[in-house]
Tab-separated table of C-alpha atoms and ligand atoms in Angstrom:
chain	number	residue	atom	x	y	z
Q	3	MET	CA	-0.002	0.004	0.007
Q	4	LYS	CA	1.151	3.498	-0.811
Q	5	CYS	CA	2.251	5.614	2.127
Q	6	LEU	CA	0.425	8.816	3.140
Q	7	PHE	CA	2.990	11.197	1.681
Q	8	CYS	CA	3.254	9.192	-1.575
Q	9	ARG	CA	-0.515	9.712	-1.813
Q	10	ILE	CA	-0.051	13.453	-1.238
Q	11	VAL	CA	2.658	13.553	-3.999
Q	12	GLU	CA	0.208	11.862	-6.361
Q	13	GLY	CA	-2.599	14.239	-5.458
Q	14	GLU	CA	-4.847	11.496	-3.987
Q	15	ILE	CA	-4.817	13.337	-0.650
Q	16	PRO	CA	-5.084	17.119	-0.785
Q	17	SER	CA	-2.379	19.359	0.674
Q	18	THR	CA	-1.611	23.061	0.796
Q	19	LYS	CA	1.311	23.198	-1.521
Q	20	VAL	CA	3.871	25.974	-1.054
Q	21	TYR	CA	6.691	24.818	-3.346
Q	22	GLU	CA	7.398	22.134	-5.879
Q	23	ASP	CA	10.228	21.250	-8.189
Q	24	GLU	CA	11.165	18.090	-10.107
Q	25	ARG	CA	12.433	16.356	-6.976
Q	26	VAL	CA	10.558	17.684	-3.945
Q	27	LEU	CA	7.136	18.837	-2.813
Q	28	ALA	CA	6.531	21.204	0.135
Q	29	PHE	CA	3.189	21.667	1.847
Q	30	ARG	CA	1.830	23.017	5.155
Q	31	ASP	CA	1.785	20.612	8.118
Q	32	ILE	CA	-1.731	19.579	9.150
Q	33	ASP	CA	-0.840	20.039	12.830
Q	34	PRO	CA	1.386	23.157	12.883
Q	35	GLN	CA	3.814	23.525	15.769
Q	36	ALA	CA	4.791	27.092	14.802
Q	37	PRO	CA	3.161	29.950	12.814
Q	38	THR	CA	5.061	28.630	9.754
Q	39	HIS	CA	5.301	24.806	9.645
Q	40	ILE	CA	6.035	23.315	6.295
Q	41	LEU	CA	7.047	19.773	5.300
Q	42	ILE	CA	9.534	19.246	2.477
Q	43	ILE	CA	9.392	15.713	1.050
Q	44	PRO	CA	11.074	13.933	-1.832
Q	45	LYS	CA	8.697	12.861	-4.587
Q	46	VAL	CA	10.373	9.458	-4.605
Q	47	HIS	CA	9.778	7.385	-1.484
Q	48	TYR	CA	12.602	6.860	1.055
Q	49	ASP	CA	11.825	5.781	4.570
Q	50	CYS	CA	14.483	8.051	6.099
Q	51	ALA	CA	17.509	10.209	5.295
Q	52	ALA	CA	19.958	7.295	5.663
Q	53	ASP	CA	18.249	5.528	2.740
Q	54	ALA	CA	18.248	8.607	0.458
Q	55	PRO	CA	21.096	10.006	-1.657
Q	56	ALA	CA	22.930	12.639	0.349
Q	57	GLU	CA	22.585	15.059	-2.517
Q	58	LEU	CA	18.789	14.744	-2.341
Q	59	VAL	CA	18.805	15.528	1.387
Q	60	GLY	CA	20.894	18.594	0.586
Q	61	HIS	CA	18.415	19.586	-2.110
Q	62	MET	CA	15.577	19.358	0.457
Q	63	ALA	CA	17.537	21.663	2.820
Q	64	ALA	CA	18.208	24.128	-0.011
Q	65	ALA	CA	14.493	24.076	-0.899
Q	66	ALA	CA	13.616	24.735	2.775
Q	67	ALA	CA	15.962	27.759	2.798
Q	68	LYS	CA	14.279	29.152	-0.322
Q	69	ILE	CA	10.823	28.590	1.193
Q	70	ALA	CA	11.959	30.366	4.421
Q	71	GLU	CA	12.849	33.405	2.318
Q	72	ALA	CA	9.574	33.285	0.489
Q	73	GLU	CA	7.585	32.881	3.755
Q	74	GLY	CA	9.384	35.863	5.318
Q	75	ILE	CA	10.903	33.895	8.217
Q	76	ALA	CA	14.538	33.842	7.052
Q	77	ALA	CA	15.624	37.114	8.623
Q	78	ASP	CA	14.490	36.148	12.151
Q	79	GLY	CA	15.682	32.562	11.777
Q	80	TYR	CA	14.014	29.190	11.590
Q	81	ARG	CA	14.521	25.523	12.378
Q	82	MET	CA	14.881	22.472	10.098
Q	83	VAL	CA	14.195	19.060	11.634
Q	84	ILE	CA	14.219	15.495	10.244
Q	85	ASN	CA	12.691	13.157	12.812
Q	86	THR	CA	14.019	9.650	12.290
Q	87	GLY	CA	12.624	6.394	13.676
Q	88	GLU	CA	10.403	5.809	16.633
Q	89	ALA	CA	12.525	7.438	19.344
Q	90	GLY	CA	13.168	10.326	16.987
Q	91	GLY	CA	9.448	11.025	16.766
Q	92	GLN	CA	8.947	9.986	13.162
Q	93	SER	CA	5.316	9.104	12.655
Q	94	VAL	CA	5.227	9.076	8.798
Q	95	LYS	CA	7.725	6.713	7.279
Q	96	HIS	CA	8.445	8.823	4.223
Q	97	LEU	CA	11.504	11.092	4.588
Q	98	HIS	CA	10.408	14.663	5.376
Q	99	LEU	CA	12.044	17.804	6.631
Q	100	HIS	CA	10.126	20.065	8.932
Q	101	LEU	CA	10.638	23.811	8.402
Q	102	LEU	CA	9.464	25.724	11.458
Q	103	GLY	CA	9.513	29.464	12.007
Q	104	GLY	CA	7.621	32.555	13.061
Q	105	ARG	CA	8.340	32.117	16.765
Q	106	SER	CA	11.346	31.544	19.017
Q	107	MET	CA	12.377	27.913	19.263
Q	108	GLN	CA	13.453	26.406	22.538
Q	109	TRP	CA	16.695	24.397	22.778
Q	110	PRO	CA	16.988	21.630	23.629
Q	111	PRO	CA	13.666	20.605	22.078
Q	112	GLY	CA	11.191	18.780	24.286
K	10	DGP	P1	6.830	13.257	11.940
K	10	DGP	O1	6.263	13.147	13.286
K	10	DGP	O2	8.204	13.850	11.916
K	10	DGP	O3	6.757	11.920	11.192
K	10	DGP	O4	5.955	14.307	11.153
K	10	DGP	C1	4.832	13.976	10.440
K	10	DGP	C2	4.079	15.274	10.244
K	10	DGP	O5	3.142	15.024	9.213
K	10	DGP	C3	3.297	15.708	11.452
K	10	DGP	O6	3.813	16.977	11.923
K	10	DGP	C4	1.861	15.866	10.962
K	10	DGP	C5	1.995	15.788	9.508
K	10	DGP	N1	0.893	15.145	8.789
K	10	DGP	C6	0.372	13.920	9.061
K	10	DGP	N2	-0.587	13.647	8.212
K	10	DGP	C7	-0.719	14.725	7.359
K	10	DGP	C8	-1.590	15.016	6.277
K	10	DGP	O7	-2.444	14.214	5.863
K	10	DGP	N3	-1.414	16.232	5.694
K	10	DGP	C9	-0.472	17.111	6.108
K	10	DGP	N4	-0.399	18.260	5.474
K	10	DGP	N5	0.362	16.855	7.153
K	10	DGP	C10	0.229	15.676	7.749
């Protein structure tokens, strides 16, 4: 069975798209943890970053930086997060990068 984010890539499940190129799709998180909370995902399925080409993970980060500029959160700063595995808080097993901004982030995260 196709995973949730593969279904979003294919348009079977609607999403609020903010950016797309040939390799990645970015859309607003359904349960935002910050005023700006966007997920950047590869169009091809990988369970996690360790399975994906390093260059693709870099491309996702570069896309997130572009989106941060477009969303107006770059000047104040933002956070990029890739939750990995159960203890890492990954609930959807399709590699995704969280872009969070629009408020101050605590460190260390809870
Ligand atoms: P993680 O816990 O790192 O696997 O993050 C998964 C994120 O995906 C979580 O913040 C909520 C978000 N999410 C789950 N289902 C959907 C959905 O159907 N649409 C959107 N836009 N986001 C979703």
